Short mmCIF file of C-alpha atoms in Angstrom, two decimals:
data_model
loop_
_atom_site.label_atom_id
_atom_site.label_comp_id
_atom_site.label_asym_id
_atom_site.label_seq_id
_atom_site.Cartn_x
_atom_site.Cartn_y
_atom_site.Cartn_z
CA MET A 1 130.68 119.26 140.48
CA ILE A 2 129.14 116.26 138.66
CA SER A 3 129.18 118.06 135.30
CA LEU A 4 132.89 118.88 135.79
CA ALA A 5 133.60 115.17 136.39
CA ILE A 6 131.71 114.20 133.21
CA VAL A 7 133.67 116.76 131.17
CA LEU A 8 136.98 115.47 132.60
CA VAL A 9 136.08 111.83 131.83
CA CYS A 10 135.13 112.77 128.25
CA CYS A 11 138.39 114.70 127.81
CA VAL A 12 140.48 111.81 129.17
CA LEU A 13 138.70 109.27 126.95
CA GLN A 14 139.10 111.50 123.89
CA THR A 15 142.80 112.20 124.45
CA THR A 16 143.72 108.60 125.29
CA GLY A 17 141.86 107.23 122.26
CA ILE A 18 139.64 104.98 124.36
CA LYS A 19 136.13 104.91 123.02
CA PRO A 20 133.17 104.33 125.29
CA PRO A 21 131.41 101.02 124.58
CA THR A 22 128.94 101.05 121.71
CA TYR A 23 125.36 100.66 122.85
CA PHE A 24 123.30 98.14 120.86
CA PRO A 25 119.70 98.22 122.06
CA ASN A 26 117.98 94.86 122.29
CA LEU A 27 114.54 96.10 121.28
CA PRO A 28 111.94 93.70 119.80
CA MET A 29 111.58 95.74 116.61
CA GLY A 30 113.27 98.43 114.57
CA GLU A 31 115.27 98.90 111.41
CA TYR A 32 116.48 95.58 110.06
CA LYS A 33 118.43 93.65 107.49
CA LEU A 34 117.26 90.49 105.77
CA LYS A 35 118.98 87.13 105.69
CA PHE A 36 117.33 84.76 103.20
CA LYS A 37 117.39 81.12 104.27
CA ALA A 38 115.18 79.15 101.86
CA VAL A 39 112.69 79.38 98.99
CA PHE A 40 110.50 76.46 97.96
CA PRO A 41 106.99 75.60 96.67
CA CYS A 42 104.26 75.21 99.32
CA GLU A 43 103.23 71.88 97.82
CA SER A 44 103.49 70.00 94.55
CA THR A 45 103.07 72.53 91.74
CA GLU A 46 101.84 69.91 89.26
CA ARG A 47 98.23 71.17 89.22
CA HIS A 48 98.98 74.87 89.72
CA LYS A 49 98.41 77.38 86.93
CA LEU A 50 101.14 79.59 88.43
CA GLN A 51 104.08 77.29 89.20
CA TYR A 52 106.93 78.56 91.38
CA ASN A 53 109.77 76.03 91.21
CA THR A 54 112.51 78.10 92.83
CA TYR A 55 115.24 77.55 95.39
CA LEU A 56 118.26 79.26 96.97
CA SER A 57 121.68 78.16 95.85
CA LYS A 58 124.77 78.90 97.94
CA LYS A 59 127.26 80.96 95.91
CA SER A 60 129.78 81.37 98.74
CA VAL A 61 129.78 81.26 102.55
CA ASN A 62 127.54 84.34 102.86
CA GLU A 63 126.09 84.74 99.35
CA PHE A 64 122.98 83.10 97.93
CA GLU A 65 121.36 83.10 94.50
CA LEU A 66 117.74 82.55 93.57
CA LYS A 67 117.46 79.88 90.88
CA GLY A 68 114.73 77.85 89.25
CA ASN A 69 111.79 78.54 86.99
CA LEU A 70 108.35 80.09 86.95
CA THR A 71 105.73 78.54 84.68
CA TYR A 72 102.61 80.59 84.08
CA PHE A 73 99.71 78.84 82.32
CA VAL A 74 97.56 81.96 82.84
CA PRO A 75 98.63 85.62 82.82
CA PHE A 76 99.87 86.94 86.16
CA ASP A 77 97.71 90.06 86.30
CA ASP A 78 95.52 92.18 88.55
CA SER A 79 92.56 89.78 88.41
CA ILE A 80 94.56 87.58 90.82
CA SER A 81 94.58 88.07 94.61
CA ILE A 82 97.55 87.47 96.87
CA ASN A 83 97.67 86.33 100.49
CA ILE A 84 100.94 86.66 102.40
CA ASN A 85 100.84 84.68 105.65
CA MET A 86 103.89 85.09 107.88
CA ALA A 87 104.54 82.41 110.49
CA SER A 88 107.03 83.29 113.22
CA LYS A 89 109.48 80.84 114.75
CA GLY A 90 108.51 80.07 118.34
CA SER A 91 110.97 80.40 121.21
CA ILE A 92 110.94 76.60 121.72
CA GLY A 93 110.76 75.74 118.01
CA GLY A 94 107.85 75.25 115.68
CA TRP A 95 106.03 77.80 113.57
CA LYS A 96 103.27 80.08 114.86
CA ASP A 97 101.02 80.72 111.86
CA ASN A 98 99.25 84.01 111.22
CA ALA A 99 101.82 86.18 112.98
CA HIS A 100 101.26 88.73 110.19
CA VAL A 101 98.70 88.39 107.39
CA TYR A 102 98.33 90.56 104.29
CA THR A 103 95.62 89.89 101.68
CA THR A 104 94.95 92.08 98.67
CA PRO A 105 93.54 91.97 95.14
CA ASN A 106 95.58 93.22 92.15
CA ALA A 107 98.43 90.75 92.77
CA CYS A 108 100.70 91.87 89.93
CA SER A 109 100.54 95.60 90.74
CA LYS A 110 100.87 94.97 94.49
CA MET A 111 103.87 92.64 94.04
CA LYS A 112 105.51 95.24 91.80
CA PHE A 113 104.88 97.92 94.44
CA LEU A 114 106.06 95.77 97.38
CA PHE A 115 109.22 94.67 95.55
CA GLY A 116 110.09 98.33 94.81
CA ASP A 117 113.47 98.65 93.08
CA SER A 118 113.96 94.88 93.47
CA TRP A 119 111.15 94.26 90.94
CA LYS A 120 113.47 95.10 88.03
CA VAL A 121 116.14 92.74 89.40
CA TYR A 122 113.52 89.96 89.78
CA VAL A 123 111.97 90.47 86.31
CA LYS A 124 115.36 90.75 84.60
CA GLY A 125 116.69 87.70 86.47
CA PHE A 126 113.78 85.55 85.28
CA ASN A 127 114.03 86.95 81.73
CA PHE A 128 110.49 88.33 81.52
CA SER A 129 109.94 90.22 78.27
CA ASP A 130 108.45 93.24 80.05
CA THR A 131 108.58 94.81 83.53
CA GLU A 132 104.95 95.92 83.41
CA CYS A 133 101.81 94.01 84.41
CA PRO A 134 100.41 91.65 83.25
CA MET A 135 103.12 88.98 83.00
CA LYS A 136 102.40 86.79 80.00
CA PRO A 137 102.00 83.00 80.18
CA GLY A 138 105.23 81.08 79.60
CA THR A 139 108.21 79.53 81.33
CA TYR A 140 110.79 81.88 82.83
CA VAL A 141 114.16 80.59 84.04
CA ALA A 142 116.56 82.23 86.51
CA THR A 143 120.13 80.96 86.39
CA GLY A 144 121.15 83.00 89.43
CA ILE A 145 119.71 86.20 90.94
CA ASP A 146 121.86 87.68 93.71
CA VAL A 147 119.42 87.94 96.66
CA ASP A 148 121.48 90.76 98.22
CA LYS A 149 120.35 92.93 95.27
CA MET A 150 116.71 92.25 96.19
CA THR A 151 116.63 94.03 99.55
CA ASN A 152 115.57 97.52 98.37
CA THR A 153 111.82 97.00 98.71
CA ASN A 154 108.72 98.88 99.83
CA PHE A 155 108.11 96.53 102.73
CA PRO A 156 107.93 98.36 106.10
CA LYS A 157 111.26 99.93 107.10
CA THR A 158 110.89 98.75 110.71
CA PHE A 159 109.64 95.33 111.74
CA PHE A 160 109.68 92.76 114.54
CA TYR A 161 112.94 90.79 114.68
CA GLY A 162 112.95 87.02 114.31
CA GLU A 163 112.77 84.14 111.89
CA TYR A 164 109.76 84.05 109.58
CA LYS A 165 108.22 81.69 107.05
CA MET A 166 106.25 83.71 104.48
CA ALA A 167 103.71 81.79 102.38
CA PHE A 168 102.61 83.62 99.22
CA THR A 169 99.31 82.17 97.93
CA PHE A 170 97.77 83.35 94.66
CA THR A 171 94.04 82.89 93.96
CA SER A 172 91.77 83.71 91.01
CA SER A 173 88.74 85.99 91.27
CA LYS A 174 86.64 82.78 91.51
CA GLY A 175 88.60 81.59 94.56
CA GLU A 176 90.67 78.96 92.72
CA LYS A 177 94.18 78.46 94.14
CA LEU A 178 96.57 79.25 91.28
CA GLY A 179 99.95 78.90 92.99
CA CYS A 180 101.92 79.09 96.20
CA THR A 181 105.52 79.61 97.26
CA VAL A 182 107.34 79.92 100.61
CA LEU A 183 110.19 82.20 101.63
CA VAL A 184 112.06 81.58 104.91
CA LEU A 185 114.11 84.49 106.23
CA ASP A 186 115.61 86.10 109.29
CA ILE A 187 114.80 89.71 110.12
CA LEU A 188 117.91 90.82 111.99
CA ARG A 189 119.10 93.90 113.82
CA PRO A 190 121.46 95.91 111.56
CA TRP A 191 124.56 94.81 113.53
CA GLU A 192 123.68 91.10 113.75
CA ASN A 193 124.98 88.36 111.47
#
C-alpha cells in the first residue's frame, strides 16, 4: 500500500512538472570550490632571499587576478623546505593556528606537484623562462593571472569547509628563513557563493 502511494506521488510530480526539493547536505567536509580572498607577504620582504610581493586585484565583481612580483636572490630549488600552516577562522572570529600543517623538503618539486595543472598557469603568468625546477634567481612580474584558472591542483579533492589563512614559509637546509607569503581563501560547498 505504501509503495503504491510513493509511485503515485512520483507519477503526479513527474506529470505536473513539479520537482521535489533539491537536497543540499550541510556536512562539515566534502568536495569543494575555492574562493580566493587575499594574498600578501607574511612580513616585510626586505631581508628575504625569496621575496613574494603579490596581491589580488579585483577584475570584476566576481573575478580576481594575481598581480605583483617575485624576486629570487637564490635559486628556488629542492634544497629548500616548505611549511604550509593553515589557520582556520573561529566561529566567533580570530584565527586558530595549526588547523592543518604540512612540512616537506624539496620545495620546488612539491610546489609543482601540489599546483598540478595550475603550475603552468603560475609559471607562465610570472614569465619564468622554464617550467622545470630549479627556478633561477631574478625578478618575475605578473601583470594579471586569472585565479579561476588556478583551481585544477593536486590538493585533496575533499576538505573541511571554512575560511582559511595559509602561510607558506620557505627555509634553507641550514634552517634560514628565505621567504614567506600568505593566502586567505574560503573552501566552500559546490553550491555556495
